[in-house]
Structures are given as structure tokens and as C-alpha cells.
mmCIF file of C-alpha atoms (C1' of nucleotides) in Angstrom:
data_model
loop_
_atom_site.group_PDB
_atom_site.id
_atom_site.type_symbol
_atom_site.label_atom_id
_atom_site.label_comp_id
_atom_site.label_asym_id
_atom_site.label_seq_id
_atom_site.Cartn_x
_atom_site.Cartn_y
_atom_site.Cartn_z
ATOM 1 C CA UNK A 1 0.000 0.000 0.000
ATOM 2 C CA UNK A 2 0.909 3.538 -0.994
ATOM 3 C CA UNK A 3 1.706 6.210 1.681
ATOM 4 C CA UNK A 4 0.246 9.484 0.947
ATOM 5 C CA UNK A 5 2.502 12.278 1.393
ATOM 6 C CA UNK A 6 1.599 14.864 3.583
ATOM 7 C CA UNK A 7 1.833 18.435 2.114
ATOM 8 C CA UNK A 8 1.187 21.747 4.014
ATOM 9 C CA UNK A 9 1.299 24.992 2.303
ATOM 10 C CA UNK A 10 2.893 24.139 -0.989
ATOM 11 C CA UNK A 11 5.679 22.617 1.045
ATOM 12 C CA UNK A 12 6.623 19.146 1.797
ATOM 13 C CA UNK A 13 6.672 18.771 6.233
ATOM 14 C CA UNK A 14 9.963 17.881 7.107
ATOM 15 C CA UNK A 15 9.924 13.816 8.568
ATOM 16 C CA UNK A 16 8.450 13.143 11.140
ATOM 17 C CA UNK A 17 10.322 11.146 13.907
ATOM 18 C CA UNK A 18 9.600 7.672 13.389
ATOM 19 C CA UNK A 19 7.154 6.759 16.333
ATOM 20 C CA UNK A 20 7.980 5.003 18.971
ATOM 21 C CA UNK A 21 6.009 1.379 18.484
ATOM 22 C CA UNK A 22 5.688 -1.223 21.138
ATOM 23 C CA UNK A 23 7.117 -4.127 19.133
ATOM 24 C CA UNK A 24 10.575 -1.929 19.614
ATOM 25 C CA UNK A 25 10.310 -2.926 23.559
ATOM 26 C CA UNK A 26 8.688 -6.544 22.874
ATOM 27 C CA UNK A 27 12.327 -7.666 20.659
ATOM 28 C CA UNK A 28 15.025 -6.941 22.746
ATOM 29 C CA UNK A 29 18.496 -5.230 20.612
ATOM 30 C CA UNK A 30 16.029 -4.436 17.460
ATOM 31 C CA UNK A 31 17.850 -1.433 15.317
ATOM 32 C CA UNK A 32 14.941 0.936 16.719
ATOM 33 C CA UNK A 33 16.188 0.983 20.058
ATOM 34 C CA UNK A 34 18.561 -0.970 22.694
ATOM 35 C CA UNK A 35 18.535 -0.518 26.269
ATOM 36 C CA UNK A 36 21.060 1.839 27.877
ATOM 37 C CA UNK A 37 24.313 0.293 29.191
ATOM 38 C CA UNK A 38 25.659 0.552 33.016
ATOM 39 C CA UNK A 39 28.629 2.459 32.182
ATOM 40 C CA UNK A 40 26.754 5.764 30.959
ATOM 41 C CA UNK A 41 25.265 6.097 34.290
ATOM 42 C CA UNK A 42 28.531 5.537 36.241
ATOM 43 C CA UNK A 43 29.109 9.460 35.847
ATOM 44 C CA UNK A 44 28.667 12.467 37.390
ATOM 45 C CA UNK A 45 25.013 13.626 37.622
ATOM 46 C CA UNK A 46 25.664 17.013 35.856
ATOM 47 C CA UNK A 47 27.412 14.793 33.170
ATOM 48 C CA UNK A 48 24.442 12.239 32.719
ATOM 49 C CA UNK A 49 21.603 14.477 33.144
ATOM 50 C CA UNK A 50 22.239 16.330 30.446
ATOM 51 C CA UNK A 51 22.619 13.628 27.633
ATOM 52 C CA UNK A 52 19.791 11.355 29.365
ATOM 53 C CA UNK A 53 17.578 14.005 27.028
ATOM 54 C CA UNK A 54 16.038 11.811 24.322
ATOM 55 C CA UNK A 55 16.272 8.500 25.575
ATOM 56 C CA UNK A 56 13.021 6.265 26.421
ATOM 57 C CA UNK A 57 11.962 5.446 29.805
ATOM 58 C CA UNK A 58 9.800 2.632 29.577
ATOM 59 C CA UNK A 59 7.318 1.229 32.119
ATOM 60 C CA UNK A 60 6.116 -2.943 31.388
ATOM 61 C CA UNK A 61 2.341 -2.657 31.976
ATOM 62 C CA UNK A 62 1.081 -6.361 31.160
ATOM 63 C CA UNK A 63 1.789 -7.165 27.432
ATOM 64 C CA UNK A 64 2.655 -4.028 26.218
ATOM 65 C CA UNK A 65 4.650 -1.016 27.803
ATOM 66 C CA UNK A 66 4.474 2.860 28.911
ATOM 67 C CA UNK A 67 6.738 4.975 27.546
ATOM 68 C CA UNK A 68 7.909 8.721 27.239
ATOM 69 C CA UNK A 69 10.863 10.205 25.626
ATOM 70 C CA UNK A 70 13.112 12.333 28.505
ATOM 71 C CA UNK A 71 12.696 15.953 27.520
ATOM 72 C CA UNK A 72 13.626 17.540 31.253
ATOM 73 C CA UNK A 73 15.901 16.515 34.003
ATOM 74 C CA UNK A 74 17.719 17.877 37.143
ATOM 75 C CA UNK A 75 21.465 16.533 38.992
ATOM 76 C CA UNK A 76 21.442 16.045 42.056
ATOM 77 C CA UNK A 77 25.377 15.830 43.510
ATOM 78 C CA UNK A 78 26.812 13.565 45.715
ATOM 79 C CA UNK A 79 27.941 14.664 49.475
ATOM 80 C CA UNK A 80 31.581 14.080 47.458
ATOM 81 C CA UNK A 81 31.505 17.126 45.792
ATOM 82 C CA UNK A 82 32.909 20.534 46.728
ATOM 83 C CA UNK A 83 31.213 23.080 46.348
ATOM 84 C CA UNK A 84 28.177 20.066 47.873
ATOM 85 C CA UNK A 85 24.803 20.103 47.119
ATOM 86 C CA UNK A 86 22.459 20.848 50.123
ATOM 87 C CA UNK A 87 19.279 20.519 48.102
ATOM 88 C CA UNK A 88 20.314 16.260 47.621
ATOM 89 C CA UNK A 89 18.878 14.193 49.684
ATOM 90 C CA UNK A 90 22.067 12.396 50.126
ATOM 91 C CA UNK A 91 23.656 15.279 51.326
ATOM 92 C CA UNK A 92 23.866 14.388 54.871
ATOM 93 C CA UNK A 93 24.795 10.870 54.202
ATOM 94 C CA UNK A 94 22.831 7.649 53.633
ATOM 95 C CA UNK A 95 19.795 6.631 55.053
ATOM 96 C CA UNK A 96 17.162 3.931 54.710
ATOM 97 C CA UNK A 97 15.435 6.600 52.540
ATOM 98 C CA UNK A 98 18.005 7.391 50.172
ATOM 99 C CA UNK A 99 19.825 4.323 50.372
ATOM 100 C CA UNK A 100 20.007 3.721 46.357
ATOM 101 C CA UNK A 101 21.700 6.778 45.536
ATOM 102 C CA UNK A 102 24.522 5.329 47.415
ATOM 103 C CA UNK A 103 24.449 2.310 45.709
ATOM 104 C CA UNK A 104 25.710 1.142 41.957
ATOM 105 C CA UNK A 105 24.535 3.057 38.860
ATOM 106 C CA UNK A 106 21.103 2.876 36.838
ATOM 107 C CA UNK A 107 18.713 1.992 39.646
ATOM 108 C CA UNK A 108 15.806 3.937 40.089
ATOM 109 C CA UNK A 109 16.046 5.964 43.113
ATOM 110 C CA UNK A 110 11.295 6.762 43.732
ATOM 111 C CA UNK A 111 10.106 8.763 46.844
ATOM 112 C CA UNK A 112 7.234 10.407 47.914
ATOM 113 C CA UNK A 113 6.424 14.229 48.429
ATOM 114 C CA UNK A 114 4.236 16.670 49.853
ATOM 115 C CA UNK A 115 1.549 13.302 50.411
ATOM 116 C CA UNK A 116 0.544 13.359 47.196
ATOM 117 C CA UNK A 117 2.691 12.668 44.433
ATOM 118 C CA UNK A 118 6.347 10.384 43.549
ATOM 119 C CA UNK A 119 9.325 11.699 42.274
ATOM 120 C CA UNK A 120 11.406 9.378 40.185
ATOM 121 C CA UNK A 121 15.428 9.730 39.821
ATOM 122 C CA UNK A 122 17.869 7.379 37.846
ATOM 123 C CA UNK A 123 20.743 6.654 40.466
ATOM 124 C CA UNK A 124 24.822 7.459 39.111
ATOM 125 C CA UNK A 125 28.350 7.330 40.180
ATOM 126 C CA UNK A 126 30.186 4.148 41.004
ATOM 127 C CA UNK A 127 28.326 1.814 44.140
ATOM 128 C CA UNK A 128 29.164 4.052 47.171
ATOM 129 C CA UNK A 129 29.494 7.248 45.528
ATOM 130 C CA UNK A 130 26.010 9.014 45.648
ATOM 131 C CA UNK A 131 24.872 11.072 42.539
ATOM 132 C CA UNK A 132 21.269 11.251 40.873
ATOM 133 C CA UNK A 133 19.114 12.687 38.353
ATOM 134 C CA UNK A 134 15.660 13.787 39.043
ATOM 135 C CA UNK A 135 13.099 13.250 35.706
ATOM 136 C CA UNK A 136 11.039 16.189 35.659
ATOM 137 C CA UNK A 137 8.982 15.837 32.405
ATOM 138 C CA UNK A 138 8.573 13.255 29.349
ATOM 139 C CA UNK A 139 7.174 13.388 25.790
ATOM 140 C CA UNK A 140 4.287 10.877 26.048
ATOM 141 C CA UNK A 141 5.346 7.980 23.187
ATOM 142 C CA UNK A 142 2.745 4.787 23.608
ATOM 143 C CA UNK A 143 0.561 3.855 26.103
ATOM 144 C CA UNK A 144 -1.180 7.520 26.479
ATOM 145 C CA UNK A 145 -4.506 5.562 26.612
ATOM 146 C CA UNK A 146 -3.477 3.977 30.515
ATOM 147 C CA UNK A 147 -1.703 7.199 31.392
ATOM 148 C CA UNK A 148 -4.879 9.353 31.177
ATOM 149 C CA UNK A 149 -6.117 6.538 33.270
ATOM 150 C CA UNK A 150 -3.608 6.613 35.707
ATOM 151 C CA UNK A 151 -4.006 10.909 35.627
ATOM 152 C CA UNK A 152 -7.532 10.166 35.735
ATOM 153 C CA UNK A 153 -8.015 12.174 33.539
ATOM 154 C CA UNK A 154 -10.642 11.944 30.110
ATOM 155 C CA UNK A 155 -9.520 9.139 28.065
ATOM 156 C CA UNK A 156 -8.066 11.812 24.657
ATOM 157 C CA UNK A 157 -6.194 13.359 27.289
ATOM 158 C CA UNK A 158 -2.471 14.117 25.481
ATOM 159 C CA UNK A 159 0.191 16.025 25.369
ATOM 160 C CA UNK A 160 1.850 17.985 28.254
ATOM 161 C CA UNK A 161 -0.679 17.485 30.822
ATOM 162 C CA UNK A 162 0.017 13.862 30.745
ATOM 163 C CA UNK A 163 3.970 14.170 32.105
ATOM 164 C CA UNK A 164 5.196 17.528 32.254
ATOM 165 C CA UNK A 165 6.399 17.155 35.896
ATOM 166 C CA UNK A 166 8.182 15.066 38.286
ATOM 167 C CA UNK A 167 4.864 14.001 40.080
ATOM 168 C CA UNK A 168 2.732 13.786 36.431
ATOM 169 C CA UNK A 169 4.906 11.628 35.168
ATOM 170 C CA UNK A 170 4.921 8.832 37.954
ATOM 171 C CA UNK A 171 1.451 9.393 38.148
ATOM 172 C CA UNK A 172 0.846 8.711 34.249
ATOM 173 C CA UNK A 173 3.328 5.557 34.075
ATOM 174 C CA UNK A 174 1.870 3.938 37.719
ATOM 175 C CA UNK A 175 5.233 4.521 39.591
ATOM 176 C CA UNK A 176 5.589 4.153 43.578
ATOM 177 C CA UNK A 177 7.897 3.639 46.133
ATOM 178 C CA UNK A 178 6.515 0.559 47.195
ATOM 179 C CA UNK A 179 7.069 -1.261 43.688
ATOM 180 C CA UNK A 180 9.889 0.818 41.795
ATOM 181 C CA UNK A 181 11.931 2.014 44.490
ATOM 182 C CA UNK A 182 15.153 0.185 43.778
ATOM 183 C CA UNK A 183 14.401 -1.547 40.495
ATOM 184 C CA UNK A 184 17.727 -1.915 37.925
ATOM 185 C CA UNK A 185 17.020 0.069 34.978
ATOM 186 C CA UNK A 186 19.079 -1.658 32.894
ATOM 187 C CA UNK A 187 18.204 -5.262 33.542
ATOM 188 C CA UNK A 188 15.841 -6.872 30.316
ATOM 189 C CA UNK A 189 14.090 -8.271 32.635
ATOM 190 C CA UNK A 190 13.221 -5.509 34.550
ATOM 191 C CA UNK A 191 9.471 -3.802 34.412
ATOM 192 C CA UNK A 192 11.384 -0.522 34.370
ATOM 193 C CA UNK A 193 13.835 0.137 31.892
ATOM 194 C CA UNK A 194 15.606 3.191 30.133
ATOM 195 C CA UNK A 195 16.252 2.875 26.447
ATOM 196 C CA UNK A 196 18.313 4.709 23.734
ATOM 197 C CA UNK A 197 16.121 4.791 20.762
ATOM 198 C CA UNK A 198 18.336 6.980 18.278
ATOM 199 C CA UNK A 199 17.754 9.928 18.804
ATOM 200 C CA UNK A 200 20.924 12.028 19.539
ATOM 201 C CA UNK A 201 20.236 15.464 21.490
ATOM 202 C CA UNK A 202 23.246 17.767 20.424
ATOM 203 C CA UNK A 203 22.190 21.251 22.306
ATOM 204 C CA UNK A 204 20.671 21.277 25.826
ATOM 205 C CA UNK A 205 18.856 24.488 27.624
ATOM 206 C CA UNK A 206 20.361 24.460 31.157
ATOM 207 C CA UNK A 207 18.711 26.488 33.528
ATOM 208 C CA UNK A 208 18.498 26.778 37.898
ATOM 209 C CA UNK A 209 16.651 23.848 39.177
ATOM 210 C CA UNK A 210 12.933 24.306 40.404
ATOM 211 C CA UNK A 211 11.233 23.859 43.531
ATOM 212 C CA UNK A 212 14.348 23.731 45.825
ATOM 213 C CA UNK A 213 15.597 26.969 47.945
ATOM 214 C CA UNK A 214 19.069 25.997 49.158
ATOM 215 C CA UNK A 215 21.447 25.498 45.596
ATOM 216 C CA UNK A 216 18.910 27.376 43.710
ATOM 217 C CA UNK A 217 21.713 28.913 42.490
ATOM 218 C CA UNK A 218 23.283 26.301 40.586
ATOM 219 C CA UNK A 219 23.045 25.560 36.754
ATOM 220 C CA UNK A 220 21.640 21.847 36.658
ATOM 221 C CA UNK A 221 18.642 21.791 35.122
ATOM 222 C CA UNK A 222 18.527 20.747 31.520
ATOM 223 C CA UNK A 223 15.241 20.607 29.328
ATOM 224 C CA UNK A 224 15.266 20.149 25.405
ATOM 225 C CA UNK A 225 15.068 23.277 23.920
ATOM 226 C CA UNK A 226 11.372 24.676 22.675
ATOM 227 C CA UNK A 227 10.060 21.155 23.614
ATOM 228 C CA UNK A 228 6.553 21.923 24.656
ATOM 229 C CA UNK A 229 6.472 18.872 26.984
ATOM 230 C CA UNK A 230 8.681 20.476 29.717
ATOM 231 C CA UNK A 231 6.854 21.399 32.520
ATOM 232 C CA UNK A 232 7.311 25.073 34.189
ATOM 233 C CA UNK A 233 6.737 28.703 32.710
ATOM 234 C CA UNK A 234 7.036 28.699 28.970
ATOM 235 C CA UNK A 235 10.152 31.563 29.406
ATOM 236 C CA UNK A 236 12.944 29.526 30.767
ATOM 237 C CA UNK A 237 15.750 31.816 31.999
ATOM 238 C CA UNK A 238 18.463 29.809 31.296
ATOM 239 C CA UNK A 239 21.278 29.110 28.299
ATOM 240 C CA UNK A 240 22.188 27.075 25.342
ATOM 241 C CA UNK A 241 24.980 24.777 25.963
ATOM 242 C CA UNK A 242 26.216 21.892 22.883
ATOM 243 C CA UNK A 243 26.975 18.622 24.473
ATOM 244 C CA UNK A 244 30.474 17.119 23.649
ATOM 245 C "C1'" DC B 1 7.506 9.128 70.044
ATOM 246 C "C1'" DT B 2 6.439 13.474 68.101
ATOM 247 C "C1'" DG B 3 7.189 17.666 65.301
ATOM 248 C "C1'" DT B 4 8.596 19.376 61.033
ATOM 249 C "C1'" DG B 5 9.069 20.351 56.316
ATOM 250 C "C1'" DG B 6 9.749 19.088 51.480
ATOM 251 C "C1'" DA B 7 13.273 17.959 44.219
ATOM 252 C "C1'" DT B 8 4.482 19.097 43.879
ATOM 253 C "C1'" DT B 9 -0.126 19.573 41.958
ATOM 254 C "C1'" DT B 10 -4.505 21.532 41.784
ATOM 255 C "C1'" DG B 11 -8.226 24.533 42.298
ATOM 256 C "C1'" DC B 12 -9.904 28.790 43.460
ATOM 257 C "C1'" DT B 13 -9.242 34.041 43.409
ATOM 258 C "C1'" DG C 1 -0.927 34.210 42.737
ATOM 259 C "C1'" DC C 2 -1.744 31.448 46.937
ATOM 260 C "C1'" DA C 3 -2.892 27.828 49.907
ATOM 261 C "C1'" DA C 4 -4.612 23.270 50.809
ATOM 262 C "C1'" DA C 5 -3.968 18.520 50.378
ATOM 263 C "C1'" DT C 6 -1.674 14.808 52.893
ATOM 264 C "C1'" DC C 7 2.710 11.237 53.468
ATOM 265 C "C1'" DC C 8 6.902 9.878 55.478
ATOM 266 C "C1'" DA C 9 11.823 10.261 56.511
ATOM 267 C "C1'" DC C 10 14.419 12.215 59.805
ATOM 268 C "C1'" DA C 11 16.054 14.730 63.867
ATOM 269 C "C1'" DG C 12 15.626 15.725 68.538
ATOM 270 C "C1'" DG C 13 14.115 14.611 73.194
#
DNA sequence: CTGTGGATTTGCT
DNA sequence: GCAAATCCACAGG
């Protein structure tokens, strides 16, 4: 069967990027996508948080899967670093709450806030170093049908509402303390995973992080620039950087 | 054991 | 723009 070609305004659209289908998740290593490697993570946070823009965090919801494309993230430093980070929760060491930051790279690192919503980080560094990144917002890819569920909210819902913020998006992809807290990202067999899918983000708009007072300062917030799934005001003070 | 406050969201003004 | 909602880790006694 024939495609049609889509023409707007005398001009051809430029190509769209190819969707993101579930059969890419079902066959593990296909050319559409691979899951992320150990290595990447074993970084610093402002290092990883950065070029974790574009890759696919994917949530296994019976036979098929949840999944959004990272478009906004914020590092969180280790108690190793000097200047340190007061707004971390590992700042003051490690505790049964924060436990997985300490430990080895690419587990998910989920808590609760405020009594009403889950924040979900991707722990880095080397086991004993502690180091995260916070996901504050994805591009909705396939399963948007469950997530409005999840969001209860009406069943077209789409778009930014969906995961534009750190609480949105564990609400929209079902994620809790209780069940991800912990979980190896990385593992195939694991219901929560974080895939590269090939899409290669060369420019990054890295702003002060939000929602924090102490290090409010600090530059390590990065979002995909003019991505309308980021969550926040629309004007982002912040600047272009190109990742190396 | 209790008090406190936070890497948020939502609804109302 | 502001405040309520509402949970739990942690610090201090």
C-alpha cells in the first residue's frame, strides 16, 4: 500500500520522527532501540543528566509497555563534591530513605512528596558514591490511553498534561515507592527500563533547578530546547549549551 | 515518640 | 498568585 505524502502549504513537512512502536520494547536489541548500558550512568550527575535528554523510559504494563521520551531533568550531587549540594537528599549521608543513591549506577532511586505525588530519579556514580538525576517531564510515546487513566483524567487526554512534571509523570506511568523504588534500569528483565532509541540530542537548555531553595543557584537543570512537553513557565531563563 | 518540612499539583481568586 | 492537600523520613528529646 501507498503512503500518501503529507503536504502543508505548498511545502513538503519535514519527517516526522519515526514513532515510537511497542514491538521496539517486545524484541530486545532491534535497530529501533537498545537498552542503555551501566557504564553511561557511572558518571557524574551534571554529566548524565544532560545527555539522558532523548532517551526512552519505559514502564512494562502487562503485554505491552508505557513509555515517554526524557525531555527535562535535574542533577542532584553527591555529598563528594565541593562546592556540595544541600538541596540532595544524600547530602547528609545515607539513610534507609536514600539508600540507592549510594548504591551502583542505573537503579531507580522513587520517593514520595508533599503526600501526594512520587518523584522518580535514575541513580549514578560508582556503588558508594552518591549522585542522581531527578526526571522532571517526558514526551508521552505509547501507552497515552493507561496514562490518562492513571491521571484520571478523560480518556483523549495528550500532550503535556500527561507528564510535564516530576509528580505527572509517575502518576501517568503507575510509579511508587513501594514497587519501583530500587528496580535496575538496565536489567531486560526488569518492568522498568531506560532505552536509547536513536535519537541524539546535540544542544541542551540548562537552567536553575525548580522547587528547591538551598542550591537554587546552581546551573543543573537541563530541558530540550522549545520542547513543549517540559513542565514550568514557557520563558525559561536559562542558556544554550552543545553537548560534547 | 512526636514535630517538622519538602526535588508538587490543583483549584480557586 | 496562593494555599490546601496529605505522606513519610528524619532529627531531637
Amino acid at each position: 500500500m501507498e503512503k500518501s505524502t503529507q503536504v502543508k502549504g505548498g511545502r513538503r513537512e519535514a519527517a516526522p520522527i519515526p514513532p515510537f512502536e511497542q514491538e521496539t520494547l517486545e524484541g530486545w536489541g532491534t535497530p529501533r532501540g537498545r537498552l542503555m548500558a551501566r557504564p553511561f550512568f557511572e558518571a557524574a550527575p551534571e554529566w548524565v543528566a544532560p545527555r539522558l535528554l532523548g532517551k526512552v523510559l519505559a514502564r512494562r504494563s502487562g503485554r505491552g509497555w508505557l513509555a515517554g521520551r526524557i525531555v527535562e531533568t535535574e542533577a542532584y550531587l553527591g555529598p563528594h563534591n565541593d562546592p556540595p549540594d544541600p538541596a540532595a537528599h544524600s547530602h547528609r549521608g545515607p539513610t534507609p530513605r536514600n539508600l540507592v543513591i549510594f548504591g551502583p549506577a542505573g537503579h531507580a532511586y522513587v520517593y514520595a512528596i508533599y503526600g501526594r505525588s512520587y518523584c522518580m530519579n535514575i541513580s549514578c556514580e560508582t556503588e558508594g558514591k552518591a549522585g542522581c538525576v531527578l526526571l522532571r517531564a517526558l514526551e508521552p510515546l505509547t501507552g497515552m490511553e493507561e496514562m490518562a487513566r492513571n491521571r484520571e483524567l478523560r480518556q483523549d487526554a495528550a500532550g503535556r498534561e500527561l507528564t510535564s512534571g516530576p509528580g505527572r509523570l509517575c502518576q501517568a506511568l503507575g510509579l511508587t515507592r513501594a514497587i519501583h523504588n530500587g528496580l535496575d534500569l538496565l536489567d531486560p528483565g526488569s518492568p522498568l527500563q531506560v532505552w536509547e532509541c536513536g535519537i541524539v540530542v546535540l544542544e541542551a537548555l540548562v537552567t536553575p533547578r525548580i522547587g528547591i531553595r538551598e542550591g537554587a543557584d546552581r546551573m543543573l537543570r537541563f530541558a530540550l530546547p522549545g520542547c513543549e512537553y517540559v513542565s514550568g513557565p514557557k520563558r525559561l531563563i536559562g542558556k544554550r549549551v552543545f553537548l560534547g
